[in-house]
Coordinates of C-alpha atoms and ligand atoms in Angstrom, one line a residue:
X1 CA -55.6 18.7 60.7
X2 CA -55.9 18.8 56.9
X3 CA -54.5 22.2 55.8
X4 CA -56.9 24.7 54.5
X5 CA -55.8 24.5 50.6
X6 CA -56.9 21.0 50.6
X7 CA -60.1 21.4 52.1
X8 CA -61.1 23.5 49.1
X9 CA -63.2 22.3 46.9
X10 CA -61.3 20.8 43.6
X11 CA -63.1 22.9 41.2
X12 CA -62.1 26.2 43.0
X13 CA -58.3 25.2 43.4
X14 CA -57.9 24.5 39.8
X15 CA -59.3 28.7 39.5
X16 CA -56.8 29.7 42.6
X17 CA -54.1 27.5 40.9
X18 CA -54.4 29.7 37.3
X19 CA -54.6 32.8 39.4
X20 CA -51.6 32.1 41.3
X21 CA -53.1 32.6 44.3
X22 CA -51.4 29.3 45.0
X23 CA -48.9 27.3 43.0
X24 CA -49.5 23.9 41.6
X25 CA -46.2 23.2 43.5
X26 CA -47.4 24.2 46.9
X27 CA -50.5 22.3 46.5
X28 CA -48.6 19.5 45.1
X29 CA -46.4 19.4 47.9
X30 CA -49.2 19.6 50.4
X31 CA -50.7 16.4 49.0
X32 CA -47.5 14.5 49.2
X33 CA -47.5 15.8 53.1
X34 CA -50.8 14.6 53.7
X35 CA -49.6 11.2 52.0
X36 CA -46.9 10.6 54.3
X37 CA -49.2 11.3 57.5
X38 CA -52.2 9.4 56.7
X39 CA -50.5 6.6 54.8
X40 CA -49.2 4.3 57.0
X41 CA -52.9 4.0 59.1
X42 CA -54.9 4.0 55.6
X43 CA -53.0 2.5 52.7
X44 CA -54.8 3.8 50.1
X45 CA -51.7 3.7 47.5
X46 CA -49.9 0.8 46.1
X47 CA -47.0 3.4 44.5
X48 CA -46.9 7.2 45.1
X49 CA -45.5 9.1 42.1
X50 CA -43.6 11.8 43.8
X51 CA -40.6 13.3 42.2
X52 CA -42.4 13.1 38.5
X53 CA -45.8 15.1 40.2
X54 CA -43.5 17.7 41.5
X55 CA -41.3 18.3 38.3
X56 CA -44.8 18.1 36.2
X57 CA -46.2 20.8 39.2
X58 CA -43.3 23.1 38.1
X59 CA -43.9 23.0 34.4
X60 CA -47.5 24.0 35.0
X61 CA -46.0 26.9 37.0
X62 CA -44.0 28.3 34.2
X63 CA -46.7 27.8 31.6
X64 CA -49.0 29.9 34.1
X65 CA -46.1 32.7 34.7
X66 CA -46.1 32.4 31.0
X67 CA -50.0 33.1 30.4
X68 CA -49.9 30.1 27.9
X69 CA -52.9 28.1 28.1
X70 CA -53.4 25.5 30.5
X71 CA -56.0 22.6 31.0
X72 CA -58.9 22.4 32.8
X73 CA -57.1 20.1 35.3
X74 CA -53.8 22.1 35.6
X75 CA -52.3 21.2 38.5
X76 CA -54.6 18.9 40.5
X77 CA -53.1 15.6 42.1
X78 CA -55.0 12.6 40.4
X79 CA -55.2 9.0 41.9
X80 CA -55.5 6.1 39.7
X81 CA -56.7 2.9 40.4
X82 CA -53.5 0.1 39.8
X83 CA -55.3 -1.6 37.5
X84 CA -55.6 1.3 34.9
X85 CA -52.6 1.7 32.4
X86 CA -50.2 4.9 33.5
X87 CA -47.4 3.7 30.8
X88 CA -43.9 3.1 32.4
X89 CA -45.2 2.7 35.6
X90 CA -46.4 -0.8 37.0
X91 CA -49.8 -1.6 37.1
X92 CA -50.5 -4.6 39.2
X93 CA -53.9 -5.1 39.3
X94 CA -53.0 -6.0 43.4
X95 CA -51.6 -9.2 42.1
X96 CA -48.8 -11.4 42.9
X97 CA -48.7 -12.4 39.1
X98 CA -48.6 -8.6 37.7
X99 CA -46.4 -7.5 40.4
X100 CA -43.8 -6.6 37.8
X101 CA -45.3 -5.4 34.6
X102 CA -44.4 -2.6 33.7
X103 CA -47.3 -0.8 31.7
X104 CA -46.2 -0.2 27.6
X105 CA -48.9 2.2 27.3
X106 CA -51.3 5.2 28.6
X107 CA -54.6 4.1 28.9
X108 CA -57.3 6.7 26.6
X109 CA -58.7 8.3 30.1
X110 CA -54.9 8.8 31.1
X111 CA -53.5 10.5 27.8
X112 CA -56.8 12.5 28.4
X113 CA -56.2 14.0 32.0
X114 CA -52.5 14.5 30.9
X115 CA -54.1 16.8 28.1
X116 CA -55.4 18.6 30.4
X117 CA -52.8 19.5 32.8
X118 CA -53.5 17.5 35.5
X119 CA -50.8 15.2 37.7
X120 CA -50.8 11.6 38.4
X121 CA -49.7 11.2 41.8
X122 CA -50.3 7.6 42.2
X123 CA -51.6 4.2 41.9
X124 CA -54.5 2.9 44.2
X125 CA -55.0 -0.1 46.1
X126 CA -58.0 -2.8 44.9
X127 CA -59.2 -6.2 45.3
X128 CA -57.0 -8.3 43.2
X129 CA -58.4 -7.8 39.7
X130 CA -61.0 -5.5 41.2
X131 CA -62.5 -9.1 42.2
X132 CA -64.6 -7.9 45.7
X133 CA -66.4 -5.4 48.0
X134 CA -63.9 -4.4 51.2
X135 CA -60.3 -4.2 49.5
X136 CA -58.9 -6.7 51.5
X137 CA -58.6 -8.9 48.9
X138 CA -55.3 -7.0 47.7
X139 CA -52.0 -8.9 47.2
X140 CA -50.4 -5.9 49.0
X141 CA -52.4 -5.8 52.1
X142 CA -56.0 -4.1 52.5
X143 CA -57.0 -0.5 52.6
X144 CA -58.3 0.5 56.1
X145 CA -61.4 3.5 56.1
X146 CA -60.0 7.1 56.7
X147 CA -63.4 7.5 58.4
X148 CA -62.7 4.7 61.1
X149 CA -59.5 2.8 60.6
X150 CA -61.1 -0.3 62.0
X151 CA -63.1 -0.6 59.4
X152 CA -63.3 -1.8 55.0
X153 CA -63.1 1.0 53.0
X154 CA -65.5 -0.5 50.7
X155 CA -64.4 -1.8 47.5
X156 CA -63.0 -2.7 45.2
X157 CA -61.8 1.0 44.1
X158 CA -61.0 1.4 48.1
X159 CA -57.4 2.9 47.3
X160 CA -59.3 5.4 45.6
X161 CA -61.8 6.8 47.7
X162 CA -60.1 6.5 51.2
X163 CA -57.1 8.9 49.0
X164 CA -59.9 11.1 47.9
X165 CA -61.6 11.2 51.6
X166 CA -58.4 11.2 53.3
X167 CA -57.2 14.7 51.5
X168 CA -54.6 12.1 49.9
X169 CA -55.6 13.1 46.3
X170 CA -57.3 16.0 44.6
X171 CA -59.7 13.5 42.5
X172 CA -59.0 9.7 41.4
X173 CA -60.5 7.1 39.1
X174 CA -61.8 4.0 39.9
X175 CA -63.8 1.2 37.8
X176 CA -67.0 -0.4 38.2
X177 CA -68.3 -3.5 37.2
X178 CA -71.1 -4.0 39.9
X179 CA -70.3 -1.4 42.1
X180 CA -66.9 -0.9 42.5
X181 CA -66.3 2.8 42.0
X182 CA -70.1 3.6 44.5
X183 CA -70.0 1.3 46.7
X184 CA -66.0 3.1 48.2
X185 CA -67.7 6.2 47.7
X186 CA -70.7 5.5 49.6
X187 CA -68.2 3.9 52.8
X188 CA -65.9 6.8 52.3
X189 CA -68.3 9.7 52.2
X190 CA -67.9 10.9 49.3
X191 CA -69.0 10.9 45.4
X192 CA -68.4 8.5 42.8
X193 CA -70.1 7.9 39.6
X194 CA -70.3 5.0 36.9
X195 CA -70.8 6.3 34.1
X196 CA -73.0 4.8 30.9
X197 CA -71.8 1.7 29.3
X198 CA -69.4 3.5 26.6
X199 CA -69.5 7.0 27.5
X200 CA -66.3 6.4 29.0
X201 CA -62.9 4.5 27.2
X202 CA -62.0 1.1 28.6
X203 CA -59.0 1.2 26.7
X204 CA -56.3 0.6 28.7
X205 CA -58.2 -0.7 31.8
X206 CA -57.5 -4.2 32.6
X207 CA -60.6 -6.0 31.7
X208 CA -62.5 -8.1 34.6
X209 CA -66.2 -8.3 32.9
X210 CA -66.1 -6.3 30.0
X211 CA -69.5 -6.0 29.1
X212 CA -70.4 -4.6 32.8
X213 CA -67.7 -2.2 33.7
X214 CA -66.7 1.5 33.2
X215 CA -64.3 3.7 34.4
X216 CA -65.4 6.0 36.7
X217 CA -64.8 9.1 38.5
X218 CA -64.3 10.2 42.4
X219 CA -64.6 13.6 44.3
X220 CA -65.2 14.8 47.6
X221 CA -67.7 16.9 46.0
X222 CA -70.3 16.9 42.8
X223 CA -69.1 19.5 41.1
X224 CA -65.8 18.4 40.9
X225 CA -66.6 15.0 39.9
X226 CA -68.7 16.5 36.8
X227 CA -65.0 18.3 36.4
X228 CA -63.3 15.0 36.1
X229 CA -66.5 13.3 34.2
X230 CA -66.0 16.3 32.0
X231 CA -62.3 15.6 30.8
X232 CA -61.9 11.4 30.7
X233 CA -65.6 10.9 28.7
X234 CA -66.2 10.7 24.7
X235 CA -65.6 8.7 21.7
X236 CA -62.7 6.7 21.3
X237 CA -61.7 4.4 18.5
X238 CA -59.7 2.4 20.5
X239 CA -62.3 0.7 22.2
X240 CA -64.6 -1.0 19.8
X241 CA -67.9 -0.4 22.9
X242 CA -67.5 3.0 23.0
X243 CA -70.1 5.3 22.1
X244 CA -70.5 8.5 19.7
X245 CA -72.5 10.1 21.0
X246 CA -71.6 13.9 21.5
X247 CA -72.3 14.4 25.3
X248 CA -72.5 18.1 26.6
X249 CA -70.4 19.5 29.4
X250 CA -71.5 18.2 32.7
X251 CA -70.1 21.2 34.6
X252 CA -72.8 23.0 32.5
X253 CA -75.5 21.5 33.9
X254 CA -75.9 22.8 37.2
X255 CA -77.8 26.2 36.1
X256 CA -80.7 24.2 34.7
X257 CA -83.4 23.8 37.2
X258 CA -84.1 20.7 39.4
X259 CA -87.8 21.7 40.0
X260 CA -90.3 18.9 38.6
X261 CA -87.6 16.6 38.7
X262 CA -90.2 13.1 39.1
X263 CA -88.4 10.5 41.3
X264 CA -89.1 7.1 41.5
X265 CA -88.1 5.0 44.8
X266 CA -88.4 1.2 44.0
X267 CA -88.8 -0.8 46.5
X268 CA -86.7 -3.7 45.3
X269 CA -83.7 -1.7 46.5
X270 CA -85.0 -1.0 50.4
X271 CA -85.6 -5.0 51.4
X272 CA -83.7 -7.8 51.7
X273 CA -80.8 -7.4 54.1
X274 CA -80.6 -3.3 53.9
X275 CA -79.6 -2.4 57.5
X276 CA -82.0 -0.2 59.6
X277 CA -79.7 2.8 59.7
X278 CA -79.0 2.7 56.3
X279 CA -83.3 2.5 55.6
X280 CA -83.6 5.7 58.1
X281 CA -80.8 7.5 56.1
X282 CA -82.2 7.6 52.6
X283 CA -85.5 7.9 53.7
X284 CA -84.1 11.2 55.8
X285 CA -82.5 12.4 52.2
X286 CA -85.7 11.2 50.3
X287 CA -88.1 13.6 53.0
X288 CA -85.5 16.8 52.5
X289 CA -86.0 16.6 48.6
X290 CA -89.9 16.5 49.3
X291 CA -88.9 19.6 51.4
X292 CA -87.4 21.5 48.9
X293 CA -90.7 20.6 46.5
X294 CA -89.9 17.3 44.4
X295 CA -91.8 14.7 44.1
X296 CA -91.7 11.1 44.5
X297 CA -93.4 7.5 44.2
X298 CA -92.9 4.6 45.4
X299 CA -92.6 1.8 42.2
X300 CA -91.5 -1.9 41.5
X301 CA -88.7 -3.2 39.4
X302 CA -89.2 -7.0 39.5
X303 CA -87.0 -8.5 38.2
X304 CA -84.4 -6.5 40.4
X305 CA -84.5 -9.7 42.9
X306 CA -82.4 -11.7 40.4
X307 CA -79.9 -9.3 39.4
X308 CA -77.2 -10.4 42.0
X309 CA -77.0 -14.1 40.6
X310 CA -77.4 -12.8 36.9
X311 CA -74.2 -10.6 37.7
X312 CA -72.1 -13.4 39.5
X313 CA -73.2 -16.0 36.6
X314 CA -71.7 -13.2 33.9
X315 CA -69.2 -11.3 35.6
X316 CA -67.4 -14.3 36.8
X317 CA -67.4 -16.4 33.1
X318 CA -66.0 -13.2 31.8
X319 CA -63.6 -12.9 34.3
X320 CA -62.8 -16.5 34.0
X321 CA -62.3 -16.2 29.6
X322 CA -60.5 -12.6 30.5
X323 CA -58.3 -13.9 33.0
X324 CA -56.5 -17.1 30.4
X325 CA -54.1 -14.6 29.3
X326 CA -52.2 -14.6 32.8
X327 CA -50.2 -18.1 32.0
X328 CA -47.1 -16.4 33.1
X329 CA -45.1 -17.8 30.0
X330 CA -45.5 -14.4 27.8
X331 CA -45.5 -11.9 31.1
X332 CA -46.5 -12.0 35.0
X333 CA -44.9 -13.9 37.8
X334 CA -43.3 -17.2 36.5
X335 CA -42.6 -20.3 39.3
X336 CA -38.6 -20.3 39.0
X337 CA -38.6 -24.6 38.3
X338 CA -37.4 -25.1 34.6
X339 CA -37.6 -28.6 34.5
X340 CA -41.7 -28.6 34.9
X341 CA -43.3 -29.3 31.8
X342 CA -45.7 -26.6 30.3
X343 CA -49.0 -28.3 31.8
X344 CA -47.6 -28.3 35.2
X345 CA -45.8 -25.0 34.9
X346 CA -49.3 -23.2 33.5
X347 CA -51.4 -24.4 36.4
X348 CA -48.3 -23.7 39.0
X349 CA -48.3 -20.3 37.6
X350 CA -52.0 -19.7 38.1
X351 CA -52.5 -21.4 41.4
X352 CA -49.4 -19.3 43.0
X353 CA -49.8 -16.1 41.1
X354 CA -53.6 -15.7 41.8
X355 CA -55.0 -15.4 45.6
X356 CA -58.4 -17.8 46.4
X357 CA -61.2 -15.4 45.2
X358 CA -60.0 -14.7 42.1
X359 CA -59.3 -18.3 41.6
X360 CA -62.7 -19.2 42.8
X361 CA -64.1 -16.9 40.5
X362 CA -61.9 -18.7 37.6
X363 CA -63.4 -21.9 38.4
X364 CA -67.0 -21.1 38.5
X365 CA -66.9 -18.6 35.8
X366 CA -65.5 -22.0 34.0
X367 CA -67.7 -24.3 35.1
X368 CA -71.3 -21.4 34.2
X369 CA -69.5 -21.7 30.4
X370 CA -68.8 -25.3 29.9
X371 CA -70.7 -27.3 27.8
X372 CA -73.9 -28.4 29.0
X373 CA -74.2 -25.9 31.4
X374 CA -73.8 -22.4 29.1
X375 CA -77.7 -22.7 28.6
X376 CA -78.7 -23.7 31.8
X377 CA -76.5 -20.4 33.9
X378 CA -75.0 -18.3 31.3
X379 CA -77.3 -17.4 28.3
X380 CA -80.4 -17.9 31.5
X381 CA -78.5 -15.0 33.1
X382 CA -78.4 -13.1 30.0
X383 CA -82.0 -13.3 29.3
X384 CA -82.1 -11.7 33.0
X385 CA -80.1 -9.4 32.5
X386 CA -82.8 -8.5 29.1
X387 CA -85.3 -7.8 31.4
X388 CA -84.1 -6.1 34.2
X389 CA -83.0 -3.7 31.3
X390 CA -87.1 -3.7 30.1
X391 CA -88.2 -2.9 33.7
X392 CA -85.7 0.2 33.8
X393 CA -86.5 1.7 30.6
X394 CA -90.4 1.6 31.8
X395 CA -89.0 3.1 34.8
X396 CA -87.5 5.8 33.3
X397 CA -91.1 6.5 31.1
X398 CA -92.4 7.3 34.4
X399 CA -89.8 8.6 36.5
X400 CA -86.4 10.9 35.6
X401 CA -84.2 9.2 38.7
X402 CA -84.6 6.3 40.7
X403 CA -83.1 6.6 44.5
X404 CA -81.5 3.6 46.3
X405 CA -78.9 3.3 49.1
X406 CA -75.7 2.8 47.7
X407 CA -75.1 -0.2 49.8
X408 CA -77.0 -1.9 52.2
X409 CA -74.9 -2.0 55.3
X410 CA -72.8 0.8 57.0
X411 CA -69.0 0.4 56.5
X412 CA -67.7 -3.5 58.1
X413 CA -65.2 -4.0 60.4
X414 CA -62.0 -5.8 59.2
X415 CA -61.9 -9.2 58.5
X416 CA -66.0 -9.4 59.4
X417 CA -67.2 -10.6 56.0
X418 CA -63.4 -12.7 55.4
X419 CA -64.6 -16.2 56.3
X420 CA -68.1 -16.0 53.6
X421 CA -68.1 -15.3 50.4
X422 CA -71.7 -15.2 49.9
X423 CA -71.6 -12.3 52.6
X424 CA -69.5 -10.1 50.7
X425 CA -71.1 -10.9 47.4
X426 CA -74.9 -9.6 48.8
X427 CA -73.4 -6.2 49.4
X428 CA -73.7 -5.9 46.4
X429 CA -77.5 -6.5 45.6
X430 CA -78.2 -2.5 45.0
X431 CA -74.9 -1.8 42.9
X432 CA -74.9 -4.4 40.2
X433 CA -78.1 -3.8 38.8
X434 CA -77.5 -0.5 37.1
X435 CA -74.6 -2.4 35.4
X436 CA -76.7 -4.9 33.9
X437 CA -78.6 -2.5 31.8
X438 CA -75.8 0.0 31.5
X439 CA -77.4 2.6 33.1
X440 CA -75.6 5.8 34.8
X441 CA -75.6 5.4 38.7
X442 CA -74.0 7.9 41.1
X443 CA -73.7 7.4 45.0
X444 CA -73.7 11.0 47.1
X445 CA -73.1 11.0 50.5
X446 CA -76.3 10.7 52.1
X447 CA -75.4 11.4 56.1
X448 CA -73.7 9.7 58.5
X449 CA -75.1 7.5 60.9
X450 CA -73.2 6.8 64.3
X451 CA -69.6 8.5 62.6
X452 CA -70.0 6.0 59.9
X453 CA -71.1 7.3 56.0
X454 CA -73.8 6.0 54.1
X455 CA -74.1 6.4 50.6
X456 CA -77.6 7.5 48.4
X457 CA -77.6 5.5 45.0
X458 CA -79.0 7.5 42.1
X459 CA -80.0 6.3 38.5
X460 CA -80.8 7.9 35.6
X461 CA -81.8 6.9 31.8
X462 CA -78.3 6.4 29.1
X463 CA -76.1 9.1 28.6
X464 CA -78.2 11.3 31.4
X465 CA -75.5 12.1 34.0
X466 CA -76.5 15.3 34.0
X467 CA -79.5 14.7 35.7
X468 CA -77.4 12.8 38.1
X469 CA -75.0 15.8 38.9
X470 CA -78.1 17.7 39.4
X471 CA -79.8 15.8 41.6
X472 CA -76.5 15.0 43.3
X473 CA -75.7 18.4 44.1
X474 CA -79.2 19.2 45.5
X475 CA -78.8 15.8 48.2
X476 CA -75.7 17.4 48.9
X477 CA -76.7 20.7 49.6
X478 CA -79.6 19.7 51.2
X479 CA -77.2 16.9 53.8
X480 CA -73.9 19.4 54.2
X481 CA -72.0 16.7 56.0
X482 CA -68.5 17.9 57.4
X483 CA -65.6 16.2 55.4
X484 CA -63.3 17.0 57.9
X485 CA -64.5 15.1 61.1
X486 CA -63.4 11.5 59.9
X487 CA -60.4 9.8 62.2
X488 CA -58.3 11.2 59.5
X489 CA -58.5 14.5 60.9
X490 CA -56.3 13.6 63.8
X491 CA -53.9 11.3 61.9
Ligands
LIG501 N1 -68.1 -6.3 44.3 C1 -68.4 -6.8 42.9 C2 -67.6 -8.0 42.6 O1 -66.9 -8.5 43.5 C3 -68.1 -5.7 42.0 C4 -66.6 -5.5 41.7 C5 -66.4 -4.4 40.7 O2 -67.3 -3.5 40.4 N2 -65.2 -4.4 40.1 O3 -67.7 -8.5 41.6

């Protein structure tokens, strides 16, 4: 059974942890516990940071004992996904050719949550490169669902939000580039958000797609996850795409009032290949926020049905220019033969230190930039990308959020989607868009169908994730699902 200190929520610990009703210690030391038990059926970490959590628990202790001032995280046990900087501790991106590096620096949303008190107890499985939908593709094994251990955790944050479901971690970060941080949240039951393009640091995150993705944050409930939001967001001069614009306190936002909230359901988002249960789901949480007196209307986004190829065509030539630096000459995993010569040791290097989809991905993301072709997929997919941007912002004249699923099918078994690429990439269909026009998307646990989660998608206009909280919080109060009944109860 989890133990009753970790079943409160995050926001209320951090108040019990400055009282000393508990000690950062104690609840430090019961999230290592819960690590060691759940671990070996969920493999949500690729490291656990256990002595250093501990020693940094203490400190807080003392300051407390000491009535000095302490931050707004003090004490909490943070998960980070491996491919964000934590500096003199690896970050592998869950790849054979990073396996070893050792990270120089903190990255900005690190040095930020170390500010404020909090602990970083780990580093989270992924996709290699955060290149997928299921973690599976990780060079250290796949993450298995804390809600059904048969099953993908979703992805590519999975290390994140089956350590956050599975009572493994207070909070944890993931990153999204086309749904990486909501669509785990949505398989995992519980809430993740990707935040505006640049109200969050990349600095320090290894890049996949720079121009899509965002750091974002995970919680097993919405309050806390404004909490997190709160600390990592804001203006940093470090990354050259970050905004600065002064954003409010999110955890403010919950006293304003959610009456005549308009919400827009397009219907781009409910058709092709979205499951039955997952249809009956939203629809459920769409019906109890009619309930409770909101309105909403059904609308069109159009251009919506050619966001998944216009996010392939991008993310992967990024990913392909991003990805040149990993030669394994200056750093990463090196093929021991000497007497090669430097063409044959570069592509050795590549081919042995990269796994097939990210090498795919390399290849086609090589061939959508070449010459000839850049106008024909590239700059086409850009111009897409213009207008799916025009068809939110008249959205948003008419509506203040738009609801979606999070992802279109319940949580996969294993191996299921493995043999077709094409399979895993149309999970994606209702994540990616709100990355192409850098919109704010959170997914909320929306109920659970048959013991498995499924996730409610909601957008909202630049640099309004306040809305989002709000809205967030009232699906959740309105669902109330148990986070306790998962397999991982009983692990
Ligand atoms: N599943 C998407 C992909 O494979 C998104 C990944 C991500 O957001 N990092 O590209």
């Amino acid at each position: 059974m989890v133990s009753r200190i970790l079943e409160t929520p995050v926001w209320e610990v951090v108040d019990s942890i400055a009282h000393e009703e508990v000690t950062a210690e104690e609840y430090t030391a019961a999230t290592l516990e819960r690590i060691k038990k759940v671990e070996p059926k969920v493999h949500a970490y690729i490291a656990v940071i256990e002595e250093p959590s501990l020693t940094k628990a203490r400190e807080i202790d003392k300051k407390i004992k000491r009535n000095e001032n302490t931050g707004r995280l003090a004490g909490l046990p943070i998960a980070i996904k491996d491919n964000i900087c934590v500096k003199d501790v690896k970050t592998t991106c869950a790849s054979r050719t990073l396996e070893n590096f050792v990270a120089p620096y903190n990255a900005t949303v690190i040095e930020r949550i170390l500010s404020e008190d909090g602990l970083i107890i780990g580093k989270t499985n992924l996709d290699e490169f955060a290149m997928g939908t299921s973690t599976e593709y990780s060079y250290f094994g796949p993450t298995r669902n804390p809600w059904d251990t048969s099953r993908v955790p979703g992805g590519s944050s999975g290390g994140s939000a089956a350590a956050v479901a599975g009572f493994e971690a207070s909070l944890a970060l993931g990153s999204d580039t086309g749904g990486s941080v909501r669509s785990p949240a949505s398989f995992c039951s519980i809430v993740g958000l990707k935040p505006t393009y640049g109200a969050v640091s990349r600095y320090g995150l290894v890049s996949f797609a720079n121009s899509l993705e965002q750091i974002g944050p995970f919680a097993r409930d919405v309050r806390s996850c404004a909490l997190l939001m709160d600390c990592i967001d804001g203006y940093d001069a470090r990354d050259s795409t970050s905004s600065n614009r002064v954003l409010g306190q999110f955890t403010d936002c919950f006293d304003e009032s959610t009456s005549g909230l308009r919400i827009g359901v397009p219907r781009e988002f409910f058709e092709e290949g979205v499951q039955e249960a997952v249809l009956k789901t939203v629809w459920g949480v769409i019906h109890r926020l009619e309930e409770l007196g909101l309105k909403y209307k059904e609308t069109s986004l159009p251009m919506i049905k050619y966001a998944l190829p216009a996010y392939y065509i991008i993310a992967m030539s990024e990913a392909s220019s991003n990805l040149a630096r990993y030669d394994g000459l200056r750093y990463g995993f090196r093929v021991p033969d000497r007497s090669l010569n430097w063409n044959d040791v570069f592509s050795k290097n590549r081919r042995q230190g990269f796994g097939a989809e990210v090498r795919r991905r390399i290849m086609l993301g090589t061939y959508a930039l070449s010459a000839g072709y850049f106008d024909q997929y590239y700059l086409k997919a850009q111009k897409i990308r213009t207008l799916i941007k025009r068809n939110f912002d008249a959205a948003f004249k008419k509506f203040d959020i738009l609801l979606a699923p999070s992802m279109p099918v319940l949580p996969f078994r294993m191996g299921e989607r493995l043999k077709d690429p094409l399979a895993l990439y149309m999970c994606d269909i209702d994540t990616v868009p709100a990355n192409l026009a850098g919109i704010p998307s959170i997914s909320i646990p929306g109920g659970v169908y048959q013991g498995l989660p499924v996730g409610v998608q909601v957008m909202a206009p630049p640099f309004r994730e306040d809305i989002l909280f709000r809205a967030g919080q009232l699906i959740e109060e309105s669902t109330k699902i148990d986070k306790t009944v998962g397999e991982f109860t009983y692990v």
